[in-house]
Amino acid sequence: MTSGQRRLSAVATAALVVSLAAACGGDAKPSSDGSTSSAAPATEASAALSGEIKIDGSSTVAPLTQAASELFGEEQPQVKVPVGTSGTGGGFEKFCAGETDISNASRAIKDEEKAACEAKGITFTELTVATDALTVVVPKENDWVTCLTTDQLKKIWEPAAEGKVKTWKDVDAKFPAEALKLYGPGTDSGTFDYFTDEINGEEGASRKDYSPSENDNDIVTGVAGAKGGLGYFGFTYYEENVDKLKAVEIDSGSGCVAPSVEAAQGGKYTPLSRPLFIYPSTAAVKRPEVAAFLDYYASNIDAIAKDAKFVPLNAEQEAKLKADITSLKSAG
């Protein structure tokens, strides 16, 4: 992932900085040329902070958290916020071992992961930060498929397909006998868990003869480079690679629907729209740099999500995110 792909536009950045200054108590005062400037006094929120906030987990959520990290770094350059991408499952392993402060997740934490955290005395709060339209993609030059039914996706990806569904013609007699080259998330990925549950009917149930990766950019490269390629990952990775990939519309029984912000927010893109989460530990939030980062994340979540090409929260979800962070800080 390049820093350019993860950085908000200059216009969005300027807007966020102004909004943050306002949130910190600054008053906009007119200058001699009629423009306004912020004259915020030093406050606890705007005071210089330092330290490191360790984050790992979902590669789907990473671009959103990375965008927040970079912008927060412009306000607090002495606070380092590295964002790892070991997958949702791998991220929870580190988080519940006390190795990270915040875990990115593209699915809710599992009972066994909760138990692992509890065994280490780690408490946390689940925060919904965006919505995702999980996207099925093929190469740009694919000219035979525009829409797949959920039954066809199951036919491609279910365990019984292994070694049997080898060409596109095996999926639908109208498709060519082009070899099917499959790419997708590895088993540590929350995207893998969600997709297999919704499409194959059981979490983790999938054919194994595909090319797995916890790095979504590897999936992009694989699908784009294979004429018969097909893969799936979060919406933001498709949006960043529209010159190489084509999104497949999904028909879950009510007609073909393309992944989009509007379809995901409106509940029309089923069953592949889903919430995305971050999990901060209660202990980490007691540190002022972590509390400030979460405040920044929530205060600017709408602009960050839109510019990072995520489906933003609706007004009710955004209000809940801010309220949850306020409660978390109060509890800490």
mmCIF file of C-alpha atoms in Angstrom:
data_model
loop_
_atom_site.group_PDB
_atom_site.id
_atom_site.type_symbol
_atom_site.label_atom_id
_atom_site.label_comp_id
_atom_site.label_asym_id
_atom_site.label_seq_id
_atom_site.Cartn_x
_atom_site.Cartn_y
_atom_site.Cartn_z
ATOM 1 C CA MET A 1 0.000 0.000 0.000
ATOM 2 C CA THR A 2 1.405 3.329 -1.010
ATOM 3 C CA SER A 3 1.119 6.356 1.203
ATOM 4 C CA GLY A 4 -0.562 8.212 -1.657
ATOM 5 C CA GLN A 5 -3.344 5.627 -1.778
ATOM 6 C CA ARG A 6 -3.934 5.973 1.926
ATOM 7 C CA ARG A 7 -3.678 9.763 2.319
ATOM 8 C CA LEU A 8 -6.685 12.006 2.208
ATOM 9 C CA SER A 9 -6.864 14.745 -0.404
ATOM 10 C CA ALA A 10 -5.525 18.190 0.444
ATOM 11 C CA VAL A 11 -9.049 19.569 0.533
ATOM 12 C CA ALA A 12 -10.258 16.881 2.913
ATOM 13 C CA THR A 13 -7.164 17.286 5.049
ATOM 14 C CA ALA A 14 -7.682 21.013 5.395
ATOM 15 C CA ALA A 15 -11.315 20.463 6.320
ATOM 16 C CA LEU A 16 -10.411 17.920 8.956
ATOM 17 C CA VAL A 17 -7.749 20.124 10.522
ATOM 18 C CA VAL A 18 -10.218 23.005 10.739
ATOM 19 C CA SER A 19 -12.871 20.753 12.287
ATOM 20 C CA LEU A 20 -10.381 19.382 14.800
ATOM 21 C CA ALA A 21 -9.293 22.875 15.782
ATOM 22 C CA ALA A 22 -12.919 23.790 16.314
ATOM 23 C CA ALA A 23 -13.476 20.681 18.415
ATOM 24 C CA CYS A 24 -10.504 21.663 20.566
ATOM 25 C CA GLY A 25 -12.121 24.957 21.465
ATOM 26 C CA GLY A 26 -10.653 27.285 18.851
ATOM 27 C CA ASP A 27 -12.577 30.360 17.789
ATOM 28 C CA ALA A 28 -12.459 31.419 14.155
ATOM 29 C CA LYS A 29 -11.468 35.076 14.048
ATOM 30 C CA PRO A 30 -11.479 37.332 10.975
ATOM 31 C CA SER A 31 -8.140 38.579 9.698
ATOM 32 C CA SER A 32 -7.443 41.895 8.015
ATOM 33 C CA ASP A 33 -8.149 40.422 4.561
ATOM 34 C CA GLY A 34 -11.543 39.090 5.597
ATOM 35 C CA SER A 35 -10.527 35.443 5.888
ATOM 36 C CA THR A 36 -10.802 33.470 9.092
ATOM 37 C CA SER A 37 -8.117 31.854 11.136
ATOM 38 C CA SER A 38 -8.140 29.632 14.204
ATOM 39 C CA ALA A 39 -6.828 31.139 17.409
ATOM 40 C CA ALA A 40 -7.227 28.120 19.663
ATOM 41 C CA PRO A 41 -5.518 28.332 23.030
ATOM 42 C CA ALA A 42 -3.513 25.349 24.168
ATOM 43 C CA THR A 43 -5.829 22.703 25.634
ATOM 44 C CA GLU A 44 -5.468 19.171 26.887
ATOM 45 C CA ALA A 45 -6.811 17.894 23.557
ATOM 46 C CA SER A 46 -4.396 19.901 21.444
ATOM 47 C CA ALA A 47 -1.344 19.567 23.692
ATOM 48 C CA ALA A 48 1.667 17.795 22.247
ATOM 49 C CA LEU A 49 1.631 14.066 22.871
ATOM 50 C CA SER A 50 4.152 11.294 22.318
ATOM 51 C CA GLY A 51 4.335 7.522 22.269
ATOM 52 C CA GLU A 52 3.385 4.634 20.009
ATOM 53 C CA ILE A 53 -0.032 3.130 19.355
ATOM 54 C CA LYS A 54 0.274 -0.411 18.037
ATOM 55 C CA ILE A 55 -2.474 -1.530 15.655
ATOM 56 C CA ASP A 56 -2.838 -4.751 13.682
ATOM 57 C CA GLY A 57 -5.521 -6.934 12.169
ATOM 58 C CA SER A 58 -7.797 -6.794 9.145
ATOM 59 C CA SER A 59 -6.262 -5.777 5.819
ATOM 60 C CA THR A 60 -9.756 -4.598 4.830
ATOM 61 C CA VAL A 61 -9.980 -2.087 7.677
ATOM 62 C CA ALA A 62 -6.288 -1.110 7.455
ATOM 63 C CA PRO A 63 -6.696 1.603 4.755
ATOM 64 C CA LEU A 64 -9.264 3.417 6.894
ATOM 65 C CA THR A 65 -7.156 3.264 10.059
ATOM 66 C CA GLN A 66 -4.029 4.147 8.069
ATOM 67 C CA ALA A 67 -5.711 7.287 6.753
ATOM 68 C CA ALA A 68 -6.651 8.271 10.296
ATOM 69 C CA SER A 69 -3.111 7.477 11.443
ATOM 70 C CA GLU A 70 -1.473 9.687 8.829
ATOM 71 C CA LEU A 71 -3.733 12.664 9.480
ATOM 72 C CA PHE A 72 -3.456 12.308 13.233
ATOM 73 C CA GLY A 73 0.317 12.247 12.743
ATOM 74 C CA GLU A 74 0.153 15.674 11.147
ATOM 75 C CA GLU A 75 -1.454 16.984 14.348
ATOM 76 C CA GLN A 76 0.655 14.870 16.723
ATOM 77 C CA PRO A 77 3.961 14.076 14.969
ATOM 78 C CA GLN A 78 5.514 12.612 18.116
ATOM 79 C CA VAL A 79 2.887 9.863 18.247
ATOM 80 C CA LYS A 80 3.694 6.889 16.000
ATOM 81 C CA VAL A 81 0.746 4.788 14.831
ATOM 82 C CA PRO A 82 1.961 1.798 12.773
ATOM 83 C CA VAL A 83 -0.810 -0.276 11.193
ATOM 84 C CA GLY A 84 -0.131 -3.979 10.555
ATOM 85 C CA THR A 85 -2.168 -6.326 8.342
ATOM 86 C CA SER A 86 -1.950 -9.850 9.706
ATOM 87 C CA GLY A 87 -5.665 -10.483 9.129
ATOM 88 C CA THR A 88 -8.572 -10.249 11.543
ATOM 89 C CA GLY A 89 -7.763 -13.568 13.216
ATOM 90 C CA GLY A 90 -4.040 -12.878 13.362
ATOM 91 C CA GLY A 91 -4.746 -9.416 14.723
ATOM 92 C CA PHE A 92 -6.884 -10.786 17.551
ATOM 93 C CA GLU A 93 -4.123 -13.270 18.441
ATOM 94 C CA LYS A 94 -1.726 -10.361 18.951
ATOM 95 C CA PHE A 95 -4.338 -8.197 20.664
ATOM 96 C CA CYS A 96 -5.361 -10.899 23.145
ATOM 97 C CA ALA A 97 -1.691 -11.583 23.885
ATOM 98 C CA GLY A 98 -1.298 -7.935 24.875
ATOM 99 C CA GLU A 99 0.956 -7.106 21.915
ATOM 100 C CA THR A 100 -1.251 -4.396 20.373
ATOM 101 C CA ASP A 101 -3.430 -1.531 21.584
ATOM 102 C CA ILE A 102 -6.134 -1.624 18.890
ATOM 103 C CA SER A 103 -7.259 -4.456 16.624
ATOM 104 C CA ASN A 104 -8.793 -3.847 13.192
ATOM 105 C CA ALA A 105 -11.488 -6.396 12.341
ATOM 106 C CA SER A 106 -13.729 -7.139 9.383
ATOM 107 C CA ARG A 107 -15.943 -9.364 11.540
ATOM 108 C CA ALA A 108 -17.024 -9.414 15.161
ATOM 109 C CA ILE A 109 -14.710 -11.046 17.677
ATOM 110 C CA LYS A 110 -15.369 -14.780 18.211
ATOM 111 C CA ASP A 111 -16.150 -16.407 21.551
ATOM 112 C CA GLU A 112 -12.822 -18.230 21.622
ATOM 113 C CA GLU A 113 -11.003 -14.943 20.963
ATOM 114 C CA LYS A 114 -12.941 -13.283 23.777
ATOM 115 C CA ALA A 115 -11.873 -16.124 26.033
ATOM 116 C CA ALA A 116 -8.223 -15.658 25.042
ATOM 117 C CA CYS A 117 -8.449 -11.960 25.902
ATOM 118 C CA GLU A 118 -10.189 -12.696 29.190
ATOM 119 C CA ALA A 119 -7.455 -15.170 30.124
ATOM 120 C CA LYS A 120 -4.904 -12.364 29.779
ATOM 121 C CA GLY A 121 -7.069 -9.823 31.609
ATOM 122 C CA ILE A 122 -7.610 -7.765 28.453
ATOM 123 C CA THR A 123 -10.928 -5.937 28.198
ATOM 124 C CA PHE A 124 -12.056 -4.031 25.121
ATOM 125 C CA THR A 125 -14.867 -2.204 23.364
ATOM 126 C CA GLU A 126 -16.202 -3.015 19.888
ATOM 127 C CA LEU A 127 -16.483 0.124 17.732
ATOM 128 C CA THR A 128 -18.160 0.124 14.311
ATOM 129 C CA VAL A 129 -16.203 2.503 12.062
ATOM 130 C CA ALA A 130 -17.515 1.857 8.536
ATOM 131 C CA THR A 131 -19.524 -0.424 6.282
ATOM 132 C CA ASP A 132 -18.029 -2.600 3.568
ATOM 133 C CA ALA A 133 -19.436 -3.864 0.299
ATOM 134 C CA LEU A 134 -17.433 -7.064 -0.067
ATOM 135 C CA THR A 135 -16.626 -7.141 -3.773
ATOM 136 C CA VAL A 136 -16.244 -10.033 -6.233
ATOM 137 C CA VAL A 137 -13.888 -9.087 -9.057
ATOM 138 C CA VAL A 138 -12.692 -10.356 -12.439
ATOM 139 C CA PRO A 139 -10.108 -8.902 -14.843
ATOM 140 C CA LYS A 140 -11.090 -5.835 -16.811
ATOM 141 C CA GLU A 141 -10.952 -7.807 -20.081
ATOM 142 C CA ASN A 142 -13.475 -10.398 -18.912
ATOM 143 C CA ASP A 143 -16.360 -9.936 -21.363
ATOM 144 C CA TRP A 144 -18.608 -12.885 -20.447
ATOM 145 C CA VAL A 145 -19.737 -12.208 -16.904
ATOM 146 C CA THR A 146 -21.413 -9.139 -15.440
ATOM 147 C CA CYS A 147 -23.487 -10.796 -12.712
ATOM 148 C CA LEU A 148 -23.325 -13.968 -10.632
ATOM 149 C CA THR A 149 -26.024 -15.416 -8.408
ATOM 150 C CA THR A 150 -25.173 -16.424 -4.862
ATOM 151 C CA ASP A 151 -25.830 -20.031 -5.964
ATOM 152 C CA GLN A 152 -23.198 -19.665 -8.694
ATOM 153 C CA LEU A 153 -20.731 -18.209 -6.176
ATOM 154 C CA LYS A 154 -21.359 -21.191 -3.936
ATOM 155 C CA LYS A 155 -20.835 -23.526 -6.883
ATOM 156 C CA ILE A 156 -17.429 -21.888 -7.427
ATOM 157 C CA TRP A 157 -16.262 -21.677 -3.807
ATOM 158 C CA GLU A 158 -17.852 -24.516 -1.821
ATOM 159 C CA PRO A 159 -15.625 -27.399 -0.659
ATOM 160 C CA ALA A 160 -17.305 -29.788 -3.128
ATOM 161 C CA ALA A 161 -16.043 -27.636 -6.015
ATOM 162 C CA GLU A 162 -12.420 -28.524 -5.317
ATOM 163 C CA GLY A 163 -10.927 -30.351 -8.289
ATOM 164 C CA LYS A 164 -14.281 -30.346 -10.098
ATOM 165 C CA VAL A 165 -15.276 -26.774 -10.990
ATOM 166 C CA LYS A 166 -12.200 -25.960 -13.046
ATOM 167 C CA THR A 167 -13.464 -23.708 -15.839
ATOM 168 C CA TRP A 168 -15.975 -20.939 -16.241
ATOM 169 C CA LYS A 169 -18.073 -23.319 -18.363
ATOM 170 C CA ASP A 170 -18.385 -25.544 -15.286
ATOM 171 C CA VAL A 171 -20.109 -22.623 -13.572
ATOM 172 C CA ASP A 172 -22.523 -21.829 -16.403
ATOM 173 C CA ALA A 173 -22.803 -23.517 -19.792
ATOM 174 C CA LYS A 174 -23.040 -20.063 -21.406
ATOM 175 C CA PHE A 175 -19.558 -19.145 -20.196
ATOM 176 C CA PRO A 176 -16.396 -20.088 -22.121
ATOM 177 C CA ALA A 177 -14.201 -23.075 -21.233
ATOM 178 C CA GLU A 178 -11.611 -20.666 -19.790
ATOM 179 C CA ALA A 179 -9.625 -22.018 -16.849
ATOM 180 C CA LEU A 180 -10.937 -20.622 -13.557
ATOM 181 C CA LYS A 181 -8.118 -19.013 -11.550
ATOM 182 C CA LEU A 182 -9.236 -18.239 -8.017
ATOM 183 C CA TYR A 183 -7.713 -15.775 -5.559
ATOM 184 C CA GLY A 184 -8.965 -14.852 -2.120
ATOM 185 C CA PRO A 185 -8.171 -14.051 1.507
ATOM 186 C CA GLY A 186 -6.357 -16.538 3.719
ATOM 187 C CA THR A 187 -7.989 -18.333 6.614
ATOM 188 C CA ASP A 188 -6.882 -15.680 9.148
ATOM 189 C CA SER A 189 -8.985 -13.104 7.321
ATOM 190 C CA GLY A 190 -12.330 -11.880 8.593
ATOM 191 C CA THR A 191 -13.297 -11.427 4.955
ATOM 192 C CA PHE A 192 -12.756 -15.169 4.422
ATOM 193 C CA ASP A 193 -14.897 -15.937 7.470
ATOM 194 C CA TYR A 194 -17.701 -13.636 6.365
ATOM 195 C CA PHE A 195 -17.719 -14.729 2.710
ATOM 196 C CA THR A 196 -17.700 -18.464 3.460
ATOM 197 C CA ASP A 197 -20.474 -18.073 6.021
ATOM 198 C CA GLU A 198 -22.732 -16.019 3.763
ATOM 199 C CA ILE A 199 -22.039 -17.834 0.482
ATOM 200 C CA ASN A 200 -21.190 -21.423 1.478
ATOM 201 C CA GLY A 201 -23.408 -21.547 4.546
ATOM 202 C CA GLU A 202 -20.656 -22.303 7.034
ATOM 203 C CA GLU A 203 -17.809 -20.147 8.287
ATOM 204 C CA GLY A 204 -14.481 -21.514 7.057
ATOM 205 C CA ALA A 205 -16.060 -23.925 4.543
ATOM 206 C CA SER A 206 -14.199 -23.364 1.275
ATOM 207 C CA ARG A 207 -12.377 -25.162 -1.498
ATOM 208 C CA LYS A 208 -8.652 -25.126 -0.834
ATOM 209 C CA ASP A 209 -7.334 -25.153 -4.391
ATOM 210 C CA TYR A 210 -7.142 -21.376 -4.730
ATOM 211 C CA SER A 211 -4.369 -18.817 -4.178
ATOM 212 C CA PRO A 212 -4.808 -17.349 -0.675
ATOM 213 C CA SER A 213 -3.201 -14.200 0.724
ATOM 214 C CA GLU A 214 -3.644 -11.943 3.741
ATOM 215 C CA ASN A 215 -2.458 -9.082 1.497
ATOM 216 C CA ASP A 216 -5.316 -7.873 -0.690
ATOM 217 C CA ASN A 217 -2.877 -6.316 -3.132
ATOM 218 C CA ASP A 218 -1.674 -9.852 -3.957
ATOM 219 C CA ILE A 219 -5.259 -10.771 -4.825
ATOM 220 C CA VAL A 220 -5.516 -7.709 -7.065
ATOM 221 C CA THR A 221 -2.346 -8.714 -8.912
ATOM 222 C CA GLY A 222 -3.437 -12.328 -9.277
ATOM 223 C CA VAL A 223 -6.913 -11.622 -10.638
ATOM 224 C CA ALA A 224 -5.741 -8.833 -12.939
ATOM 225 C CA GLY A 225 -3.049 -11.076 -14.418
ATOM 226 C CA ALA A 226 -5.238 -14.090 -15.202
ATOM 227 C CA LYS A 227 -7.784 -14.080 -18.041
ATOM 228 C CA GLY A 228 -10.017 -16.472 -16.123
ATOM 229 C CA GLY A 229 -9.310 -14.862 -12.765
ATOM 230 C CA LEU A 230 -11.859 -14.277 -10.002
ATOM 231 C CA GLY A 231 -11.395 -13.108 -6.429
ATOM 232 C CA TYR A 232 -13.028 -11.209 -3.586
ATOM 233 C CA PHE A 233 -12.044 -8.573 -1.013
ATOM 234 C CA GLY A 234 -13.151 -5.273 0.510
ATOM 235 C CA PHE A 235 -14.719 -2.537 -1.624
ATOM 236 C CA THR A 236 -11.869 -0.070 -1.145
ATOM 237 C CA TYR A 237 -9.370 -2.338 -2.945
ATOM 238 C CA TYR A 238 -11.677 -2.549 -5.954
ATOM 239 C CA GLU A 239 -12.118 1.231 -5.967
ATOM 240 C CA GLU A 240 -8.335 1.657 -6.050
ATOM 241 C CA ASN A 241 -7.961 -0.728 -8.988
ATOM 242 C CA VAL A 242 -10.872 0.019 -11.324
ATOM 243 C CA ASP A 243 -8.379 0.329 -14.190
ATOM 244 C CA LYS A 244 -7.446 -3.355 -13.776
ATOM 245 C CA LEU A 245 -10.579 -5.005 -12.398
ATOM 246 C CA LYS A 246 -14.302 -5.277 -13.021
ATOM 247 C CA ALA A 247 -16.758 -5.672 -10.151
ATOM 248 C CA VAL A 248 -19.270 -8.482 -10.580
ATOM 249 C CA GLU A 249 -22.872 -7.686 -9.727
ATOM 250 C CA ILE A 250 -24.482 -10.047 -7.218
ATOM 251 C CA ASP A 251 -27.976 -11.549 -7.435
ATOM 252 C CA SER A 252 -29.190 -12.924 -4.119
ATOM 253 C CA GLY A 253 -32.729 -13.433 -5.413
ATOM 254 C CA SER A 254 -33.950 -9.923 -6.169
ATOM 255 C CA GLY A 255 -31.919 -9.113 -9.278
ATOM 256 C CA CYS A 256 -28.336 -8.093 -9.998
ATOM 257 C CA VAL A 257 -26.899 -5.371 -7.756
ATOM 258 C CA ALA A 258 -23.465 -3.771 -8.147
ATOM 259 C CA PRO A 259 -21.392 -2.973 -5.052
ATOM 260 C CA SER A 260 -21.623 0.716 -4.179
ATOM 261 C CA VAL A 261 -21.903 3.076 -1.237
ATOM 262 C CA GLU A 262 -25.603 3.621 -1.903
ATOM 263 C CA ALA A 263 -26.426 -0.089 -2.285
ATOM 264 C CA ALA A 264 -24.557 -1.033 0.885
ATOM 265 C CA GLN A 265 -26.088 1.738 2.990
ATOM 266 C CA GLY A 266 -29.550 1.038 1.601
ATOM 267 C CA GLY A 267 -29.406 -2.675 2.348
ATOM 268 C CA LYS A 268 -29.732 -3.650 -1.334
ATOM 269 C CA TYR A 269 -26.300 -5.215 -1.723
ATOM 270 C CA THR A 270 -26.984 -8.513 -0.029
ATOM 271 C CA PRO A 271 -25.557 -10.620 1.432
ATOM 272 C CA LEU A 272 -22.095 -9.083 1.015
ATOM 273 C CA SER A 273 -22.405 -5.766 2.858
ATOM 274 C CA ARG A 274 -21.106 -5.862 6.433
ATOM 275 C CA PRO A 275 -19.945 -3.656 9.329
ATOM 276 C CA LEU A 276 -16.231 -3.065 9.969
ATOM 277 C CA PHE A 277 -14.740 -2.655 13.445
ATOM 278 C CA ILE A 278 -11.858 -1.518 15.590
ATOM 279 C CA TYR A 279 -11.280 -2.928 19.079
ATOM 280 C CA PRO A 280 -9.315 -0.699 21.488
ATOM 281 C CA SER A 281 -8.235 -2.213 24.788
ATOM 282 C CA THR A 282 -9.500 -0.529 27.950
ATOM 283 C CA ALA A 283 -5.961 -0.295 29.327
ATOM 284 C CA ALA A 284 -4.645 1.412 26.182
ATOM 285 C CA VAL A 285 -7.382 4.063 26.262
ATOM 286 C CA LYS A 286 -6.063 5.256 29.635
ATOM 287 C CA ARG A 287 -3.013 6.583 27.781
ATOM 288 C CA PRO A 288 -3.658 10.127 26.537
ATOM 289 C CA GLU A 289 -2.254 9.509 23.047
ATOM 290 C CA VAL A 290 -4.616 6.570 22.485
ATOM 291 C CA ALA A 291 -7.630 8.517 23.774
ATOM 292 C CA ALA A 292 -6.713 11.440 21.508
ATOM 293 C CA PHE A 293 -6.322 9.150 18.483
ATOM 294 C CA LEU A 294 -9.741 7.602 19.032
ATOM 295 C CA ASP A 295 -11.292 11.058 19.429
ATOM 296 C CA TYR A 296 -9.680 12.117 16.164
ATOM 297 C CA TYR A 297 -10.810 8.944 14.398
ATOM 298 C CA ALA A 298 -14.432 9.409 15.467
ATOM 299 C CA SER A 299 -14.571 13.190 14.963
ATOM 300 C CA ASN A 300 -13.472 12.849 11.336
ATOM 301 C CA ILE A 301 -14.851 9.415 10.478
ATOM 302 C CA ASP A 302 -17.240 10.565 7.746
ATOM 303 C CA ALA A 303 -14.632 12.438 5.705
ATOM 304 C CA ILE A 304 -11.980 9.754 6.281
ATOM 305 C CA ALA A 305 -14.340 6.967 5.181
ATOM 306 C CA LYS A 306 -15.454 8.775 2.039
ATOM 307 C CA ASP A 307 -11.963 9.715 0.917
ATOM 308 C CA ALA A 308 -10.568 6.261 1.706
ATOM 309 C CA LYS A 309 -13.412 4.857 -0.447
ATOM 310 C CA PHE A 310 -15.289 3.118 2.348
ATOM 311 C CA VAL A 311 -19.034 3.160 2.875
ATOM 312 C CA PRO A 312 -19.443 5.778 5.647
ATOM 313 C CA LEU A 313 -21.575 5.329 8.730
ATOM 314 C CA ASN A 314 -25.072 6.764 8.756
ATOM 315 C CA ALA A 315 -25.895 9.539 11.217
ATOM 316 C CA GLU A 316 -27.166 7.155 13.899
ATOM 317 C CA GLN A 317 -24.088 4.895 13.631
ATOM 318 C CA GLU A 318 -21.735 7.872 13.747
ATOM 319 C CA ALA A 319 -23.431 9.237 16.871
ATOM 320 C CA LYS A 320 -23.131 5.825 18.528
ATOM 321 C CA LEU A 321 -19.416 5.628 17.685
ATOM 322 C CA LYS A 322 -18.752 8.968 19.359
ATOM 323 C CA ALA A 323 -20.883 8.073 22.379
ATOM 324 C CA ASP A 324 -19.130 4.719 22.745
ATOM 325 C CA ILE A 325 -15.705 6.375 22.759
ATOM 326 C CA THR A 326 -16.851 8.909 25.344
ATOM 327 C CA SER A 327 -18.099 6.074 27.555
ATOM 328 C CA LEU A 328 -14.894 4.103 27.039
ATOM 329 C CA LYS A 329 -12.735 7.036 28.127
ATOM 330 C CA SER A 330 -14.942 7.672 31.141
ATOM 331 C CA ALA A 331 -14.695 4.021 32.175
ATOM 332 C CA GLY A 332 -10.910 4.169 31.809
#
